Short mmCIF file of C-alpha atoms in Angstrom, two decimals:
data_model
loop_
_atom_site.label_atom_id
_atom_site.label_comp_id
_atom_site.label_asym_id
_atom_site.label_seq_id
_atom_site.Cartn_x
_atom_site.Cartn_y
_atom_site.Cartn_z
CA MET A 8 48.99 10.76 -65.98
CA ASN A 9 47.86 14.33 -65.75
CA THR A 10 48.35 16.89 -62.97
CA LYS A 11 44.85 16.26 -61.65
CA ASN A 12 45.62 12.58 -61.12
CA LEU A 13 48.91 13.39 -59.39
CA GLY A 14 47.05 15.75 -57.09
CA GLY A 15 44.66 12.89 -56.17
CA ILE A 16 47.55 10.54 -55.43
CA LEU A 17 49.20 13.17 -53.21
CA ASP A 18 45.96 13.63 -51.35
CA LYS A 19 45.70 9.86 -50.71
CA ILE A 20 49.34 9.81 -49.55
CA ASN A 21 48.60 12.66 -47.22
CA GLU A 22 45.65 10.75 -45.87
CA LEU A 23 47.84 7.64 -45.40
CA ARG A 24 50.40 9.82 -43.63
CA ALA A 25 47.78 11.22 -41.33
CA LEU A 26 46.67 7.63 -40.68
CA PHE A 27 50.19 6.53 -39.81
CA ILE A 28 50.64 9.55 -37.55
CA PHE A 29 47.31 8.68 -35.89
CA GLY A 30 48.47 5.05 -35.64
CA GLN A 31 51.68 6.10 -34.06
CA ARG A 32 49.76 8.05 -31.45
CA VAL A 33 47.15 5.30 -30.90
CA ILE A 34 49.46 2.31 -30.67
CA PRO A 35 50.85 3.22 -27.18
CA PHE A 36 47.25 3.66 -26.01
CA LEU A 37 46.26 0.34 -27.55
CA GLU A 38 49.24 -1.26 -25.86
CA GLU A 39 48.18 0.19 -22.56
CA LEU A 40 44.63 -1.02 -23.17
CA PHE A 41 45.97 -4.48 -23.94
CA TYR A 42 47.97 -4.59 -20.69
CA PHE A 43 44.97 -3.26 -18.81
CA VAL A 44 42.68 -5.95 -20.17
CA HIS A 45 45.37 -8.51 -19.48
CA ASP A 46 45.56 -7.37 -15.87
CA ILE A 47 41.87 -6.91 -15.36
CA VAL A 48 40.92 -10.49 -16.46
CA PRO A 49 42.04 -12.15 -13.19
CA VAL A 50 40.43 -9.34 -11.22
CA LEU A 51 37.14 -9.92 -13.08
CA GLU A 52 37.47 -13.64 -12.45
CA GLU A 53 37.92 -12.84 -8.76
CA ILE A 54 34.88 -10.60 -8.83
CA ASN A 55 32.88 -13.41 -10.45
CA VAL A 56 33.93 -15.81 -7.75
CA SER A 57 33.20 -13.19 -5.10
CA ILE A 58 29.72 -12.52 -6.55
CA TYR A 59 29.01 -16.23 -6.67
CA GLU A 60 30.25 -16.76 -3.11
CA SER A 61 28.30 -13.76 -1.80
CA ALA A 62 25.13 -14.94 -3.54
CA ASN A 63 25.68 -18.40 -2.05
CA LYS A 64 26.27 -17.04 1.47
CA MET A 65 23.14 -14.94 1.50
CA PRO A 66 20.58 -17.65 2.07
CA ARG A 67 22.76 -18.87 4.94
CA ALA A 68 22.83 -15.38 6.45
CA SER A 69 19.08 -15.15 5.96
CA SER A 70 18.53 -18.52 7.55
CA GLN A 71 20.75 -17.56 10.50
CA LEU A 72 18.75 -14.40 11.01
CA ASN A 73 15.60 -16.52 11.08
CA LYS A 74 17.23 -18.67 13.68
CA VAL A 75 17.86 -15.54 15.75
CA THR A 76 14.14 -14.73 15.55
CA GLU A 77 13.19 -18.28 16.53
CA ALA A 78 15.66 -18.29 19.43
CA THR A 79 14.44 -14.95 20.77
CA GLU A 80 10.85 -16.15 20.46
CA VAL A 81 11.65 -19.29 22.49
CA ALA A 82 13.54 -17.24 25.09
CA THR A 83 10.75 -14.66 25.26
CA THR A 84 8.24 -17.48 25.86
CA GLU A 85 10.44 -18.80 28.62
CA ILE A 86 10.67 -15.33 30.20
CA LEU A 87 6.87 -15.00 29.93
CA ASP A 88 6.40 -18.40 31.55
CA ASN A 89 8.69 -17.34 34.40
CA LEU A 90 6.87 -14.01 34.71
CA ASP A 91 3.58 -15.81 34.88
CA GLY A 92 5.07 -18.01 37.60
CA VAL A 93 6.38 -14.95 39.51
CA LEU A 94 3.02 -13.17 39.23
CA SER A 95 1.12 -16.20 40.43
CA LYS A 96 3.52 -16.63 43.41
CA LEU A 97 3.09 -12.89 44.18
CA ASN A 98 -0.69 -13.39 44.17
CA ALA A 99 -0.32 -16.30 46.61
CA ILE A 100 2.07 -14.29 48.83
CA ASP A 101 -0.39 -11.36 48.69
CA SER A 102 -3.26 -13.46 49.92
CA HIS A 103 -1.07 -15.00 52.69
CA PHE A 104 -0.12 -11.51 53.83
CA GLN A 105 -3.73 -10.46 53.87
CA ALA A 106 -4.58 -13.50 56.00
CA ALA A 107 -1.62 -12.80 58.31
CA THR A 108 -2.66 -9.15 58.72
CA ASP A 109 -6.21 -10.24 59.52
CA ASN A 110 -4.92 -12.74 62.11
CA LEU A 111 -2.70 -10.17 63.76
CA GLU A 112 -5.58 -7.73 64.02
CA ALA A 113 -7.79 -10.51 65.47
CA LEU A 114 -5.06 -11.35 68.01
CA GLY A 115 -5.00 -7.72 69.09
CA LYS A 116 -8.77 -7.71 69.63
CA LEU A 117 -8.60 -11.00 71.58
CA ASP A 118 -5.92 -9.54 73.83
CA GLU A 119 -8.17 -6.55 74.53
CA LYS A 120 -10.95 -8.93 75.50
CA VAL A 121 -8.62 -10.97 77.79
CA LEU A 122 -7.41 -7.71 79.41
CA THR A 123 -10.99 -6.59 80.03
CA LEU A 124 -11.80 -9.92 81.64
CA ILE A 125 -8.72 -9.73 83.90
CA ARG A 126 -9.60 -6.20 84.90
CA GLU A 127 -13.17 -7.21 85.70
CA SER A 128 -12.11 -10.26 87.70
CA LEU A 129 -8.98 -9.01 89.55
CA GLY A 130 -9.22 -5.23 89.25
CA GLU A 131 -9.97 -4.36 92.83
CA SER A 132 -7.95 -6.96 94.70
CA HIS A 133 -4.79 -7.20 92.53
CA THR A 134 -4.19 -3.64 91.26
CA ALA A 135 -0.43 -4.02 90.91
CA LEU A 136 -0.73 -7.34 89.01
CA VAL A 137 -3.41 -5.91 86.73
CA ASP A 138 -1.22 -2.85 85.96
CA GLU A 139 1.70 -5.14 85.15
CA ILE A 140 -0.47 -7.31 82.84
CA THR A 141 -1.88 -4.17 81.23
CA GLY A 142 1.72 -2.98 80.57
CA ILE A 143 2.64 -6.31 79.00
CA PHE A 144 -0.49 -6.27 76.81
CA LYS A 145 0.28 -2.71 75.71
CA LEU A 146 3.78 -3.81 74.72
CA LYS A 147 2.31 -6.79 72.87
CA GLN A 148 -0.08 -4.43 71.07
CA LEU A 149 2.88 -2.34 69.97
CA HIS A 150 4.60 -5.44 68.62
CA LEU A 151 1.41 -6.52 66.82
CA LYS A 152 1.10 -3.07 65.24
CA ALA A 153 4.76 -3.19 64.15
CA LEU A 154 4.07 -6.59 62.58
CA VAL A 155 1.01 -5.25 60.75
CA ALA A 156 3.10 -2.33 59.53
CA THR A 157 5.85 -4.67 58.32
CA ALA A 158 3.23 -6.75 56.49
CA GLY A 159 1.88 -3.56 54.90
CA GLY A 160 5.42 -2.61 53.80
CA LEU A 161 5.90 -6.06 52.29
CA GLU A 162 2.58 -5.75 50.51
CA ASN A 163 3.79 -2.53 48.94
CA SER A 164 7.02 -4.24 47.88
CA ILE A 165 4.93 -7.01 46.28
CA LYS A 166 2.98 -4.30 44.46
CA ASP A 167 6.26 -2.82 43.17
CA ILE A 168 7.53 -6.26 42.07
CA ARG A 169 4.20 -6.86 40.26
CA ALA A 170 4.55 -3.49 38.50
CA LYS A 171 8.09 -4.38 37.47
CA ALA A 172 7.00 -7.78 36.18
CA ASN A 173 4.28 -6.10 34.10
CA ASP A 174 6.91 -3.64 32.86
CA ILE A 175 9.12 -6.55 31.77
CA MET A 176 6.11 -7.92 29.90
CA ILE A 177 5.71 -4.62 28.04
CA SER A 178 9.43 -4.64 27.22
CA LEU A 179 9.12 -8.13 25.78
CA GLN A 180 7.14 -6.63 22.91
CA VAL A 181 10.60 -5.79 21.62
CA GLN A 182 10.81 -9.41 20.45
CA ASP A 183 7.98 -8.85 17.96
CA ILE A 184 9.46 -5.54 16.87
CA THR A 185 12.99 -6.88 16.35
CA SER A 186 11.68 -9.93 14.51
CA GLN A 187 9.97 -7.55 12.08
CA GLN A 188 13.22 -5.63 11.71
CA ILE A 189 15.06 -8.87 11.03
CA ALA A 190 12.39 -9.88 8.51
CA SER A 191 12.93 -6.53 6.80
CA VAL A 192 16.70 -7.18 6.60
CA ASN A 193 16.00 -10.65 5.26
CA HIS A 194 13.84 -9.12 2.58
CA LEU A 195 16.71 -6.84 1.60
CA ILE A 196 19.17 -9.77 1.54
CA GLU A 197 16.76 -11.64 -0.70
CA SER A 198 16.50 -8.68 -3.10
CA VAL A 199 20.32 -8.42 -3.31
CA GLN A 200 20.55 -12.16 -3.80
CA ASP A 201 18.07 -11.98 -6.63
CA ARG A 202 20.09 -9.17 -8.30
CA LEU A 203 23.30 -11.12 -7.93
CA ALA A 204 21.68 -14.27 -9.33
CA SER A 205 20.48 -12.36 -12.35
CA LEU A 206 23.94 -10.84 -12.72
CA ILE A 207 25.57 -14.29 -12.62
CA ASP A 208 22.98 -15.52 -15.09
CA ARG A 209 23.53 -12.56 -17.44
CA PHE A 210 27.27 -13.01 -17.54
CA LYS A 211 26.90 -16.78 -17.55
CA LEU A 212 29.23 -17.06 -14.66
CA SER A 213 30.17 -20.42 -13.36
CA GLY A 214 27.76 -21.52 -10.61
CA ALA A 215 24.70 -19.90 -12.13
CA GLU A 216 22.91 -23.25 -12.06
CA LEU A 217 23.81 -23.68 -8.39
CA ILE A 218 22.28 -20.33 -7.49
CA ASP A 219 18.96 -21.53 -8.90
CA GLU A 220 19.18 -24.51 -6.64
CA ILE A 221 19.46 -22.45 -3.48
CA GLU A 222 16.31 -22.81 -1.41
CA LYS A 223 14.53 -19.62 -0.58
CA VAL A 224 13.74 -19.09 3.13
CA GLU A 225 10.11 -18.19 4.02
CA HIS A 226 9.91 -14.80 5.74
CA ARG A 227 7.29 -13.43 8.02
CA SER A 228 5.24 -10.38 7.14
CA PHE A 229 6.83 -7.22 8.49
CA ASP A 230 6.63 -3.47 9.03
CA PRO A 231 9.86 -1.97 7.65
CA HIS A 232 9.48 1.03 9.96
CA ALA A 233 8.95 -0.99 13.16
CA THR A 234 10.73 0.62 16.08
CA TYR A 235 10.84 0.07 19.80
CA ASP A 236 9.73 3.45 21.04
CA ARG A 237 8.18 3.72 24.48
CA SER A 238 7.86 7.50 24.43
CA GLY A 239 4.20 7.19 23.45
CA ALA A 240 4.68 9.75 20.65
CA LYS A 241 3.32 7.41 17.97
CA GLN A 242 0.33 6.50 20.09
CA LYS A 243 -0.39 10.21 20.67
CA SER A 244 -0.17 10.89 16.98
CA ALA A 245 -2.58 7.96 16.25
CA ASP A 246 -4.92 9.21 19.01
CA ASP A 247 -4.94 12.70 17.41
CA ILE A 248 -5.88 11.28 14.02
CA ILE A 249 -8.68 9.16 15.54
CA LYS A 250 -9.93 12.15 17.52
CA GLU A 251 -10.04 14.18 14.35
CA ALA A 252 -11.80 11.37 12.53
CA ASN A 253 -14.38 11.02 15.27
CA SER A 254 -15.08 14.73 15.38
CA MET A 255 -15.46 14.61 11.57
CA LYS A 256 -17.87 11.71 11.94
CA VAL A 257 -19.92 13.81 14.37
CA LYS A 258 -19.96 16.63 11.85
CA LEU A 259 -21.00 14.22 9.09
CA ASN A 260 -23.77 12.80 11.27
CA GLY A 261 -24.95 16.30 11.93
CA ILE A 262 -25.58 17.05 8.27
CA GLY A 263 -29.06 18.46 7.89
CA GLU A 264 -29.28 19.38 11.55
CA GLU A 265 -26.57 21.98 12.11
CA THR A 266 -25.61 23.57 8.82
CA GLU A 267 -22.68 25.47 10.32
CA ASN A 268 -20.97 22.30 11.48
CA HIS A 269 -20.94 20.50 8.17
CA ALA A 270 -17.72 18.88 7.06
CA SER A 271 -16.69 19.98 3.61
CA GLN A 272 -15.44 17.55 0.97
CA ASP A 273 -12.05 19.18 1.41
CA GLU A 274 -12.09 18.28 5.10
CA ILE A 275 -13.15 14.71 4.32
CA ASP A 276 -10.41 14.41 1.71
CA LYS A 277 -7.91 15.89 4.13
CA LEU A 278 -8.92 13.37 6.74
CA PHE A 279 -8.41 10.47 4.44
CA GLY A 280 -5.30 11.91 2.84
CA LYS A 281 -6.85 12.44 -0.63
CA GLY A 282 -6.24 15.38 -2.91
CA ALA A 283 -3.43 17.84 -2.18
CA MET B 3 -16.94 -10.69 26.91
CA LYS B 4 -15.25 -13.00 24.43
CA PHE B 5 -12.13 -11.61 22.73
CA LEU B 6 -10.43 -12.80 19.57
CA VAL B 7 -6.69 -11.96 19.59
CA VAL B 8 -5.18 -12.16 16.11
CA ASP B 9 -1.39 -11.99 15.82
CA ASP B 10 1.21 -14.14 14.04
CA SER B 11 3.66 -13.57 16.91
CA GLN B 12 3.18 -16.06 19.71
CA THR B 13 4.86 -13.56 22.06
CA MET B 14 2.42 -10.80 21.19
CA ARG B 15 -0.63 -13.09 21.52
CA ARG B 16 0.63 -14.04 24.96
CA ILE B 17 1.25 -10.42 25.98
CA VAL B 18 -2.14 -9.25 24.78
CA ASN B 19 -3.71 -12.27 26.50
CA ASN B 20 -1.96 -11.44 29.79
CA ALA B 21 -2.90 -7.77 29.51
CA LEU B 22 -6.57 -8.66 28.91
CA LYS B 23 -6.60 -11.00 31.87
CA GLY B 24 -4.96 -8.28 33.95
CA ILE B 25 -7.78 -5.92 33.24
CA GLY B 26 -10.47 -8.48 33.90
CA TYR B 27 -11.23 -10.19 30.58
CA ASP B 28 -10.78 -13.95 30.78
CA GLU B 29 -12.49 -15.27 27.67
CA ILE B 30 -9.87 -15.13 24.99
CA ILE B 31 -9.58 -17.02 21.71
CA GLU B 32 -6.37 -16.76 19.63
CA ALA B 33 -5.73 -16.80 15.88
CA GLU B 34 -2.42 -16.76 13.98
CA ASP B 35 -3.55 -14.68 11.01
CA GLY B 36 -6.58 -13.22 9.28
CA LYS B 37 -7.65 -16.49 7.63
CA ASP B 38 -7.48 -18.40 10.91
CA ALA B 39 -9.40 -15.53 12.54
CA ILE B 40 -12.17 -15.57 9.93
CA ALA B 41 -12.63 -19.30 10.53
CA LYS B 42 -12.88 -18.71 14.27
CA LEU B 43 -15.37 -15.86 13.82
CA TYR B 44 -17.83 -18.37 12.38
CA THR B 45 -17.34 -21.00 15.05
CA GLU B 46 -17.02 -18.88 18.20
CA LYS B 47 -19.27 -16.17 19.54
CA ILE B 48 -16.72 -13.38 19.34
CA GLU B 49 -17.63 -10.02 20.85
CA PHE B 50 -14.40 -8.07 20.44
CA ILE B 51 -11.49 -8.34 18.02
CA ILE B 52 -7.93 -7.28 18.70
CA THR B 53 -5.85 -7.67 15.55
CA ASP B 54 -2.25 -7.11 14.45
CA TRP B 55 -1.63 -5.62 10.99
CA ASN B 56 1.41 -7.41 9.52
CA MET B 57 0.55 -11.10 9.26
CA PRO B 58 1.09 -13.77 6.62
CA ASN B 59 -1.78 -15.23 4.51
CA MET B 60 -4.20 -12.41 5.40
CA SER B 61 -3.12 -9.11 6.96
CA GLY B 62 -5.01 -7.42 9.72
CA LEU B 63 -6.22 -4.81 7.28
CA GLU B 64 -7.54 -7.39 4.82
CA PHE B 65 -9.11 -9.25 7.75
CA THR B 66 -10.81 -6.03 8.95
CA LYS B 67 -12.17 -5.41 5.45
CA ALA B 68 -13.42 -8.98 5.23
CA VAL B 69 -15.15 -8.69 8.64
CA ARG B 70 -16.76 -5.42 7.67
CA ALA B 71 -17.95 -6.87 4.35
CA ASP B 72 -20.02 -9.46 6.23
CA GLU B 73 -23.23 -7.86 7.48
CA GLN B 74 -23.40 -10.01 10.63
CA PHE B 75 -19.99 -8.66 11.78
CA ASN B 76 -20.53 -5.16 10.55
CA SER B 77 -20.57 -3.58 14.01
CA LEU B 78 -18.22 -5.98 15.75
CA PRO B 79 -15.61 -3.89 17.66
CA ILE B 80 -12.10 -4.09 16.13
CA LEU B 81 -9.03 -2.75 17.78
CA MET B 82 -5.88 -2.65 15.67
CA VAL B 83 -2.69 -3.24 17.66
CA THR B 84 0.34 -2.78 15.45
CA THR B 85 3.90 -1.46 15.11
CA ARG B 86 2.72 0.71 12.18
CA GLY B 87 2.51 4.20 13.53
CA MET B 88 2.64 6.38 10.40
CA LYS B 89 -0.21 8.77 9.80
CA GLU B 90 -1.10 7.02 6.53
CA ASP B 91 -1.33 3.68 8.32
CA VAL B 92 -3.79 5.03 10.86
CA MET B 93 -5.81 6.62 8.06
CA GLU B 94 -5.87 3.35 6.12
CA ALA B 95 -6.98 1.43 9.20
CA LEU B 96 -9.75 3.97 9.85
CA GLN B 97 -10.87 3.71 6.27
CA ALA B 98 -11.08 -0.09 6.73
CA ARG B 99 -13.29 0.75 9.73
CA VAL B 100 -11.33 -0.31 12.73
CA ASN B 101 -12.78 1.20 15.86
CA ASN B 102 -9.51 2.25 17.46
CA TYR B 103 -5.77 1.96 17.09
CA VAL B 104 -2.94 1.01 19.44
CA VAL B 105 0.73 1.34 18.52
CA LYS B 106 3.18 -1.27 19.83
CA PRO B 107 4.82 -1.31 22.33
CA PHE B 108 1.75 -0.59 24.42
CA THR B 109 0.95 -0.69 28.10
CA PRO B 110 -2.05 -2.60 29.57
CA GLN B 111 -3.43 0.82 30.60
CA VAL B 112 -3.48 2.01 26.98
CA LEU B 113 -5.18 -1.27 25.94
CA LYS B 114 -7.78 -0.88 28.64
CA GLU B 115 -8.34 2.78 27.74
CA LYS B 116 -8.99 1.93 24.09
CA ILE B 117 -11.21 -1.01 24.88
CA ASP B 118 -13.24 1.18 27.26
CA GLN B 119 -13.49 3.92 24.65
CA ILE B 120 -14.81 1.47 22.07
CA LEU B 121 -17.25 -0.18 24.46
CA LYS B 122 -18.55 3.26 25.47
CA THR B 123 -19.53 4.09 21.85
CA LEU B 124 -21.44 0.83 21.31
#
């Protein structure tokens, strides 16, 4: 064995030493890792169960949301039925009031005729009696006028009630808007459910087969941005766009007639949201 | 004037129906979606269409495009009544050639105003 070989052996021993030193350092970490994995297994099992349960509960949540939509639609229909009933009764009351007002006015005119007849027949001979009857008729006229005024006031109240009923009808549009919002949430739930199902499938968790069996609920078409906003801001914005489009149409129709009013391609693209 | 009201929501059909009756239009046919509406277009003498956008089977936008693609309905007035109020939505509807646009929730006054505006241009 020469010096060169001994040097090689020493190098190998040094490498082994370094390996042992590294091992000494790594072993506590490996032990820690072992305990960590040991502890984490039940947690992972719990997560698996939780994922499975969540995925299973989602169709139920989705179906319950659909039931909310159905219930609100039924309730809204009932409210609309009642509103129709109220409006039809109001129309009937309105025509009764009109008839009553006409009758009161006719009564007033008849009284005037009776008074004229009494004056013509008894005027000269029974002045005191005629004056008394005139006083009574005047008082009656005042009462008739008061009744007509009351009827007019009631008619105005009916008008207000009708306006409120129409306002309720406008508010009931909230049913359509909330049902679209619910449909949007249902869509999200379905997406999460799909993700969870694929996760369960990927990790071959127990219950993966059951997830496939879960029936998917049919959802209505929806606008994810549907909001109940009665400020009229959205309508104004739509009106502005339409106004702009119409003026553009006028310009386009004018091509060849008024060269200064021509719409450029840029303007047309801007109108239809193309280009920059 | 005979109206065709297209909306998948029973509530909305009823509300539009009531609003139309309130402003003096009594002849109203209803359809649940674009497909149903197309079928009714060929069987009824429709003179004015009020359509929602978001509907199953065939959306209001697809329905509008289908109506416009048929020469006999090319100039039939179409009013879009929808919750979609984004600028891009209005643009898309205009490109599909709706005559006017109403954003829900709407008042009968707005509906009347838009119908009148359309009828004035015919």
